[in-house]
PDB file of C-alpha atoms in Angstrom:
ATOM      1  CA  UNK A  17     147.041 144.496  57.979  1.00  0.00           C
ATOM      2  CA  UNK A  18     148.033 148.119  58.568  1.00  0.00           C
ATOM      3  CA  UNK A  19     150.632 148.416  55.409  1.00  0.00           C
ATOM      4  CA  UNK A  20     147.497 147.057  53.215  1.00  0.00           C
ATOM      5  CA  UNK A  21     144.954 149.536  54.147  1.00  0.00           C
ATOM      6  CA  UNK A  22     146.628 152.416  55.548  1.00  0.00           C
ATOM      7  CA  UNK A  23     147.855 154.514  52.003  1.00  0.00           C
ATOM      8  CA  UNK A  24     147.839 157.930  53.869  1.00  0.00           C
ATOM      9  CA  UNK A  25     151.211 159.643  52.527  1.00  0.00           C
ATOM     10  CA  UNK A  26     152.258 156.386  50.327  1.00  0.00           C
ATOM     11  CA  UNK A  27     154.041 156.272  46.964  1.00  0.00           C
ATOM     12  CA  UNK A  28     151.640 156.059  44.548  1.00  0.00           C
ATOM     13  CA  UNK A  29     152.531 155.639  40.920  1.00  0.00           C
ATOM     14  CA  UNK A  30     150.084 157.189  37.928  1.00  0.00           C
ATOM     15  CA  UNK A  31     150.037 158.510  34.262  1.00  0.00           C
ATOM     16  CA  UNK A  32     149.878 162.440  33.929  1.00  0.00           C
ATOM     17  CA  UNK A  33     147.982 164.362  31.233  1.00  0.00           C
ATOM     18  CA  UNK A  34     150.524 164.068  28.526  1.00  0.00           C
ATOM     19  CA  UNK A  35     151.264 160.642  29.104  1.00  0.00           C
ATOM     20  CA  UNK A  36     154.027 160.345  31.246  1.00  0.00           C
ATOM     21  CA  UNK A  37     154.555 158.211  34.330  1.00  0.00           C
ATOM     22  CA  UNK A  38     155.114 159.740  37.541  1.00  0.00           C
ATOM     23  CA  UNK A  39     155.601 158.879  40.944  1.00  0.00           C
ATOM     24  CA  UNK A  40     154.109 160.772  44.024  1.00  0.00           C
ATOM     25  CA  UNK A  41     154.459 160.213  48.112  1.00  0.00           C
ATOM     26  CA  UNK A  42     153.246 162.285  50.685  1.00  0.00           C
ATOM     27  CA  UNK A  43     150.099 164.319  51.515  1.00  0.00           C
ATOM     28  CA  UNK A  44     146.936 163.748  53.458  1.00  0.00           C
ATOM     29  CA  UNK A  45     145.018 161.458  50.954  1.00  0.00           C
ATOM     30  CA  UNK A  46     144.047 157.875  51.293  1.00  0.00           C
ATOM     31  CA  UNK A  47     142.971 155.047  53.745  1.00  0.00           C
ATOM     32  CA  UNK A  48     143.878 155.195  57.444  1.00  0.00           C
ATOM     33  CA  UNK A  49     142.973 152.352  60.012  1.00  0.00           C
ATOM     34  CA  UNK A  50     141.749 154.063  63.467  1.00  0.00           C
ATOM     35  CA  UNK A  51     143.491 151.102  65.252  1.00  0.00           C
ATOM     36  CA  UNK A  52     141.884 151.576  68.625  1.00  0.00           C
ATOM     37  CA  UNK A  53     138.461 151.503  67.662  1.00  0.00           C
ATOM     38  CA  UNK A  54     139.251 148.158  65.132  1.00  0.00           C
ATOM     39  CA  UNK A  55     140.946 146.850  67.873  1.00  0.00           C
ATOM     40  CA  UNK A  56     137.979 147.345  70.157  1.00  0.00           C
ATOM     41  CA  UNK A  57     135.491 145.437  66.857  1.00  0.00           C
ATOM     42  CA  UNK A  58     138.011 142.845  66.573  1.00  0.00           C
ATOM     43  CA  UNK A  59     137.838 142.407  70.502  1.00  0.00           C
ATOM     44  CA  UNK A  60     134.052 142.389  70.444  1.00  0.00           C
ATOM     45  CA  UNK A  61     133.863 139.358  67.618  1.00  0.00           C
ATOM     46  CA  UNK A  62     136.402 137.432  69.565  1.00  0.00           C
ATOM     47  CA  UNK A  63     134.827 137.368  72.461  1.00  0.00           C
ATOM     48  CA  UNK A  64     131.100 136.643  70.781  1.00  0.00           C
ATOM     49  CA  UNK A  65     133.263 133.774  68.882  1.00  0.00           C
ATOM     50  CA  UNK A  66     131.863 135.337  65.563  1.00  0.00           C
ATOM     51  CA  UNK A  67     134.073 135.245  62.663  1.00  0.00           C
ATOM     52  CA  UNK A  68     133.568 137.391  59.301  1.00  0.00           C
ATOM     53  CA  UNK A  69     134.799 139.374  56.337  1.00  0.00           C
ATOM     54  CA  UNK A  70     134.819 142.928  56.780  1.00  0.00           C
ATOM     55  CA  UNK A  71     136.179 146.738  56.241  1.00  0.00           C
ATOM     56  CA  UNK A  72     138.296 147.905  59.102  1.00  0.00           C
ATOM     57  CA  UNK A  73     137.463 150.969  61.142  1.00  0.00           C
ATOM     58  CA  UNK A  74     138.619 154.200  59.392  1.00  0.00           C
ATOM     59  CA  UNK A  75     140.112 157.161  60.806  1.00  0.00           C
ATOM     60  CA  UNK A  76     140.541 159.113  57.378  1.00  0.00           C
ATOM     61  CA  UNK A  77     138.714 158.082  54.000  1.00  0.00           C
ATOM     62  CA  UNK A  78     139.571 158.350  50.707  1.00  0.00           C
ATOM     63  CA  UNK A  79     137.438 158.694  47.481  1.00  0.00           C
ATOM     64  CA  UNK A  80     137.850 155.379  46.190  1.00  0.00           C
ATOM     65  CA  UNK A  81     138.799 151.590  48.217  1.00  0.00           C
ATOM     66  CA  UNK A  82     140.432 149.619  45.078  1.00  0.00           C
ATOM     67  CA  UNK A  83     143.877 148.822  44.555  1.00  0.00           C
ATOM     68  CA  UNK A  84     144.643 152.298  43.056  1.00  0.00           C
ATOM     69  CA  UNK A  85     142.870 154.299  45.776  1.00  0.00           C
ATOM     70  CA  UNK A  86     143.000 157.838  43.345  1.00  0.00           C
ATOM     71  CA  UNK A  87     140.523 156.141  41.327  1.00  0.00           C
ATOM     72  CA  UNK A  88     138.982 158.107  38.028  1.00  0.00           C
ATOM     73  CA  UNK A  89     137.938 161.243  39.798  1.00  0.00           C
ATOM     74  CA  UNK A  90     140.521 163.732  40.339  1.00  0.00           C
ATOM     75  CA  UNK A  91     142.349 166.911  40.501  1.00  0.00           C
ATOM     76  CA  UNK A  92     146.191 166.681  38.795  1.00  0.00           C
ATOM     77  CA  UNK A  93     148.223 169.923  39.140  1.00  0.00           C
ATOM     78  CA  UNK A  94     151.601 169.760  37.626  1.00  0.00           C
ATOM     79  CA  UNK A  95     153.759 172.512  38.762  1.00  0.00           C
ATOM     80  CA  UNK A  96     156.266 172.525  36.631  1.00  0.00           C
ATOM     81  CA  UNK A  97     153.547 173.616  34.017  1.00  0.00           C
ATOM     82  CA  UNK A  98     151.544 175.294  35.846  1.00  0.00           C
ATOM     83  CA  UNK A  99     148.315 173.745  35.198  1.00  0.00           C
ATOM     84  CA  UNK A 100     145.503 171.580  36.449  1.00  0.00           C
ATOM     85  CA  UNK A 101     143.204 169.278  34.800  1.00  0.00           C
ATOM     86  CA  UNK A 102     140.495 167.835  36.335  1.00  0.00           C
ATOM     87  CA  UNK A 103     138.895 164.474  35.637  1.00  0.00           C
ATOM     88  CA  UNK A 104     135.722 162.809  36.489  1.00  0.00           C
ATOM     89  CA  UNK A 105     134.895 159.420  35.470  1.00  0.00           C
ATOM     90  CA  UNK A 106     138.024 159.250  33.890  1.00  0.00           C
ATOM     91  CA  UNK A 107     137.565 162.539  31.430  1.00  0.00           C
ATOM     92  CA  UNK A 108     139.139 165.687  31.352  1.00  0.00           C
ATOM     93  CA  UNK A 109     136.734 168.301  32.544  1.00  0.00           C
ATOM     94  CA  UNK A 110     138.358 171.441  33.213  1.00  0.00           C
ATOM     95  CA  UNK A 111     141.783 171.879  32.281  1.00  0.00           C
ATOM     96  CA  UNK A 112     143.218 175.774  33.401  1.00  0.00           C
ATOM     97  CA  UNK A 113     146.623 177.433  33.929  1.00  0.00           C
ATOM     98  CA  UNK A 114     147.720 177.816  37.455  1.00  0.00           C
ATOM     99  CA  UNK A 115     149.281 180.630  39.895  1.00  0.00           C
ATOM    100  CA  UNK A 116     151.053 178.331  42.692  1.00  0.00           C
ATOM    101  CA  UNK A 117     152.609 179.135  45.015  1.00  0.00           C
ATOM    102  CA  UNK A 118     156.817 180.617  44.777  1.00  0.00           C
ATOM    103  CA  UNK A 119     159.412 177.942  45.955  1.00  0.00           C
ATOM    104  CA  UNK A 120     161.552 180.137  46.235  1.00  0.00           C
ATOM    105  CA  UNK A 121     159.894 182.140  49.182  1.00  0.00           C
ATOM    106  CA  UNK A 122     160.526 180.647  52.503  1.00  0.00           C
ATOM    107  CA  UNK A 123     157.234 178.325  53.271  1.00  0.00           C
ATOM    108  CA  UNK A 124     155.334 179.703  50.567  1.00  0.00           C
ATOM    109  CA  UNK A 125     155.785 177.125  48.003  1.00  0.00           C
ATOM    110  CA  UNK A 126     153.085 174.603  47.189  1.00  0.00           C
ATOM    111  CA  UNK A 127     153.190 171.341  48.697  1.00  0.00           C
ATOM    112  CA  UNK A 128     153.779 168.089  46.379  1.00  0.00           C
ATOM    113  CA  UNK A 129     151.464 165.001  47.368  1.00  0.00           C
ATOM    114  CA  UNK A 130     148.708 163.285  46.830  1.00  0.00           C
ATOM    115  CA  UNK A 131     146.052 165.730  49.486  1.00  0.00           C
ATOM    116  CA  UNK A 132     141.973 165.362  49.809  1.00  0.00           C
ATOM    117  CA  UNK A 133     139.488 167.897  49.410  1.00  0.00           C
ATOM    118  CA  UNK A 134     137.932 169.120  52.685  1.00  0.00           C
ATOM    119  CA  UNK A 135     135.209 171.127  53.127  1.00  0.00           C
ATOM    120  CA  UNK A 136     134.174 173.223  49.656  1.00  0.00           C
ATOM    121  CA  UNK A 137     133.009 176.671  50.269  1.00  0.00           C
ATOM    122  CA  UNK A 138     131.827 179.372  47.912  1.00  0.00           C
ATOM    123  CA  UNK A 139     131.220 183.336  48.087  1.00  0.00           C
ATOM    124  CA  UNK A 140     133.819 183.210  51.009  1.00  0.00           C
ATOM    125  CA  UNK A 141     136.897 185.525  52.341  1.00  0.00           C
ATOM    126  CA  UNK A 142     140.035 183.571  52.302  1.00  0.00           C
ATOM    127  CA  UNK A 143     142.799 185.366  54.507  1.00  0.00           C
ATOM    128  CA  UNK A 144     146.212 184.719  53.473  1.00  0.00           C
ATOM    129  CA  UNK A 145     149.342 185.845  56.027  1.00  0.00           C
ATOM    130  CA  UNK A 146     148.889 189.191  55.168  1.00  0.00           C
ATOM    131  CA  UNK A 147     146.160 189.838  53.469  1.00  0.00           C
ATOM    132  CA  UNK A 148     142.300 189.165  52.683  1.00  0.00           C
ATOM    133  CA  UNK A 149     140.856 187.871  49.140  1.00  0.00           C
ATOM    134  CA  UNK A 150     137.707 187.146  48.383  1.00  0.00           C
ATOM    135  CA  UNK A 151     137.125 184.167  46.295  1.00  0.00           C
ATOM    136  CA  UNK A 152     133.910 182.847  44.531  1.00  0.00           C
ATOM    137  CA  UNK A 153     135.082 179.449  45.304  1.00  0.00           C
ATOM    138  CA  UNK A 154     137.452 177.777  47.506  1.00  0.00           C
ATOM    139  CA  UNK A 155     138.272 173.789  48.330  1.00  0.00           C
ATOM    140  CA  UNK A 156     140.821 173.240  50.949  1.00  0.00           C
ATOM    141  CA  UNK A 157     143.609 170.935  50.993  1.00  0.00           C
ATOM    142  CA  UNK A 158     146.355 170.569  53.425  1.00  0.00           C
ATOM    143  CA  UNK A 159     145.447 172.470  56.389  1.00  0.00           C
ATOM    144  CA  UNK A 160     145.166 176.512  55.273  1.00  0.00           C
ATOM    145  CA  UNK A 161     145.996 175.247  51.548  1.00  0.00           C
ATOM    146  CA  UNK A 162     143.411 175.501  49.104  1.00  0.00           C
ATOM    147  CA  UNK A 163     142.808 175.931  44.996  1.00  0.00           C
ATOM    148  CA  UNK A 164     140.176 179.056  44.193  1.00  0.00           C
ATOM    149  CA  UNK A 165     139.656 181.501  41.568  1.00  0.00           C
ATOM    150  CA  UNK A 166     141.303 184.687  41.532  1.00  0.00           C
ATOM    151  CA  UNK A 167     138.689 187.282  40.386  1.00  0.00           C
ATOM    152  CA  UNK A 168     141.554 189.987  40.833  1.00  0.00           C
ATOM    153  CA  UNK A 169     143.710 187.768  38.181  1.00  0.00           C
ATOM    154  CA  UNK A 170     144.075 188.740  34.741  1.00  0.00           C
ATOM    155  CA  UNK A 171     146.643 186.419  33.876  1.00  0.00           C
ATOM    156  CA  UNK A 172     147.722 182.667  35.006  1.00  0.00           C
ATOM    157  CA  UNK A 173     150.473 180.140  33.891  1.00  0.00           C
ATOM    158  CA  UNK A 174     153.444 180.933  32.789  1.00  0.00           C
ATOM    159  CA  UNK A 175     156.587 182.281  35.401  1.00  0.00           C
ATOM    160  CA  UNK A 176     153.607 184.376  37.322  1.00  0.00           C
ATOM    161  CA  UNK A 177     154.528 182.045  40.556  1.00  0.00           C
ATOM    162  CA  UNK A 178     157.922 183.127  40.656  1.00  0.00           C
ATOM    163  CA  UNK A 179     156.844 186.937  40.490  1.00  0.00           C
ATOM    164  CA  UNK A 180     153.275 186.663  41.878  1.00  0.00           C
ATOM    165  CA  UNK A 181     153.025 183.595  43.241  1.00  0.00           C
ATOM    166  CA  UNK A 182     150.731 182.112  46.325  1.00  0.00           C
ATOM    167  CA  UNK A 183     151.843 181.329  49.588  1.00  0.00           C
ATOM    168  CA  UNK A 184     151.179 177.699  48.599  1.00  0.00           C
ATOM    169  CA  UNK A 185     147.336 178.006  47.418  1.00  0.00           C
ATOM    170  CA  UNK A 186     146.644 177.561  44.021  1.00  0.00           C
ATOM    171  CA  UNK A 187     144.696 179.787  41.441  1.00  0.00           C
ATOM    172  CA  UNK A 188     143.006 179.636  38.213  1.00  0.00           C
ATOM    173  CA  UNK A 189     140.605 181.106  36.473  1.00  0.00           C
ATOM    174  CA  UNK A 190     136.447 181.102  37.852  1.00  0.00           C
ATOM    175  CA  UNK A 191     135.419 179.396  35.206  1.00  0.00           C
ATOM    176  CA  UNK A 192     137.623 176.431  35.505  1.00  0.00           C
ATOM    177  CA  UNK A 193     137.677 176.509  39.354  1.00  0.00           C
ATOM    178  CA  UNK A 194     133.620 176.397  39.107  1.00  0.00           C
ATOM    179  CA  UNK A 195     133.803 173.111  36.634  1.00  0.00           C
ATOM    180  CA  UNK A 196     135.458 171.298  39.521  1.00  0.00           C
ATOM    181  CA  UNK A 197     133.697 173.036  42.591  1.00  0.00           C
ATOM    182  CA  UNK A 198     130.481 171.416  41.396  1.00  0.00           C
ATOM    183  CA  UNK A 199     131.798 168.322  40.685  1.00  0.00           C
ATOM    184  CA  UNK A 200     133.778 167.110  43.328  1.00  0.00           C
ATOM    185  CA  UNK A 201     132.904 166.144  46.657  1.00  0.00           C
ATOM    186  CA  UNK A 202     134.634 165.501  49.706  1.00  0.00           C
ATOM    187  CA  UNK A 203     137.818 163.146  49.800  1.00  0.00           C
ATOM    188  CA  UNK A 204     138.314 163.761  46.392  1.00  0.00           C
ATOM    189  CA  UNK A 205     141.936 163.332  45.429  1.00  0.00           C
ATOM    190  CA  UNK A 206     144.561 166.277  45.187  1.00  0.00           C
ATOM    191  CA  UNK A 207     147.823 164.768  42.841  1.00  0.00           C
ATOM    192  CA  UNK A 208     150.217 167.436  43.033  1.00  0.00           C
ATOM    193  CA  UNK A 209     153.954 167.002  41.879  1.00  0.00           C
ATOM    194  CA  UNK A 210     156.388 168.903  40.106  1.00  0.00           C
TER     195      UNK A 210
END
């Protein structure tokens, strides 16, 4: 049962923006079974001799419960090329140049994985390891991880993240970033490979 609806971390297979077909594994995105409390259901229907078709017990949600769990809505950052598109429904929406961050700075590079959004926030400070930014928006991924706009960037894309890069965060530019702020919600899948 577990292997069939827990896809937290699992290989998941999907075209990019310019049509090639990649494979990604890892992150915080996807279905998780909180075993003790369906344990406890499944205990409970047992014992009242009831028998029925149901969803398990989640400890962690995704966005979407079909056999490709990333569904149509989505946030694909290739880091190779620096750049993130976003698509809702199934449509590009906002499509921007990136700063990620540098790989080759011990644990500053950006994570690869399929991640969720967490809680969105906008107007906020957002303090990096040595230093404070503020950002006109922000959604978190992965922990302290998060994409945002860079008002103090003039310039994205490119070999910036080897120079100028994050300490794992990505950036783009507001008016991108503000596309997908409002119109993502919570859960909403993170693809990020390289």
């Amino acid at each position: 049962l577990a292997a069939k609806y827990d896809t937290v971390g699992t290989e998941r297979t999907f075209n990019t923006y310019d049509g090639r077909e990649i494979t990604v594994s890892g992150g915080n995105y996807g279905w998780q079974i909180d075993q003790k409390a369906e344990l406890k259901e499944l205990t409970e229907l047992i014992k009242n001799g009831e028998t029925q078709v149901r969803e398990p017990v989640y400890s962690h949600e995704g966005l979407v419960r079909k056999t490709n769990d990333i569904g149509y809505t989505y946030i694909e950052i290739d880091l190779m090329a620096q750049r993130m598109v976003f698509y809702k429904d199934g449509t590009p929406t906002a499509d921007a140049q990136i700063v990620s961050g540098n790989p080759f700075v011990p644990n500053c590079a950006t994570p690869v994985g399929c991640y969720t959004t967490g809680e969105m926030k906008s107007g906020c400070t957002v303090n990096g390891e040595d230093y404070p930014s503020a950002v006109n928006y922000w959604i978190p991924f992965d922990g302290n991880l998060g994409i945002s706009d860079a008002p103090w960037r003039m310039d994205f894309g490119g070999q910036l993240y080897e120079f100028e890069g994050t300490h794992g965060s990505i950036c783009a530019p507001s008016d991108q970033v503000q596309i997908i702020f409002s119109n993502v919600e919570k859960n909403t899948p993170i693809v990020i490979y390289e």
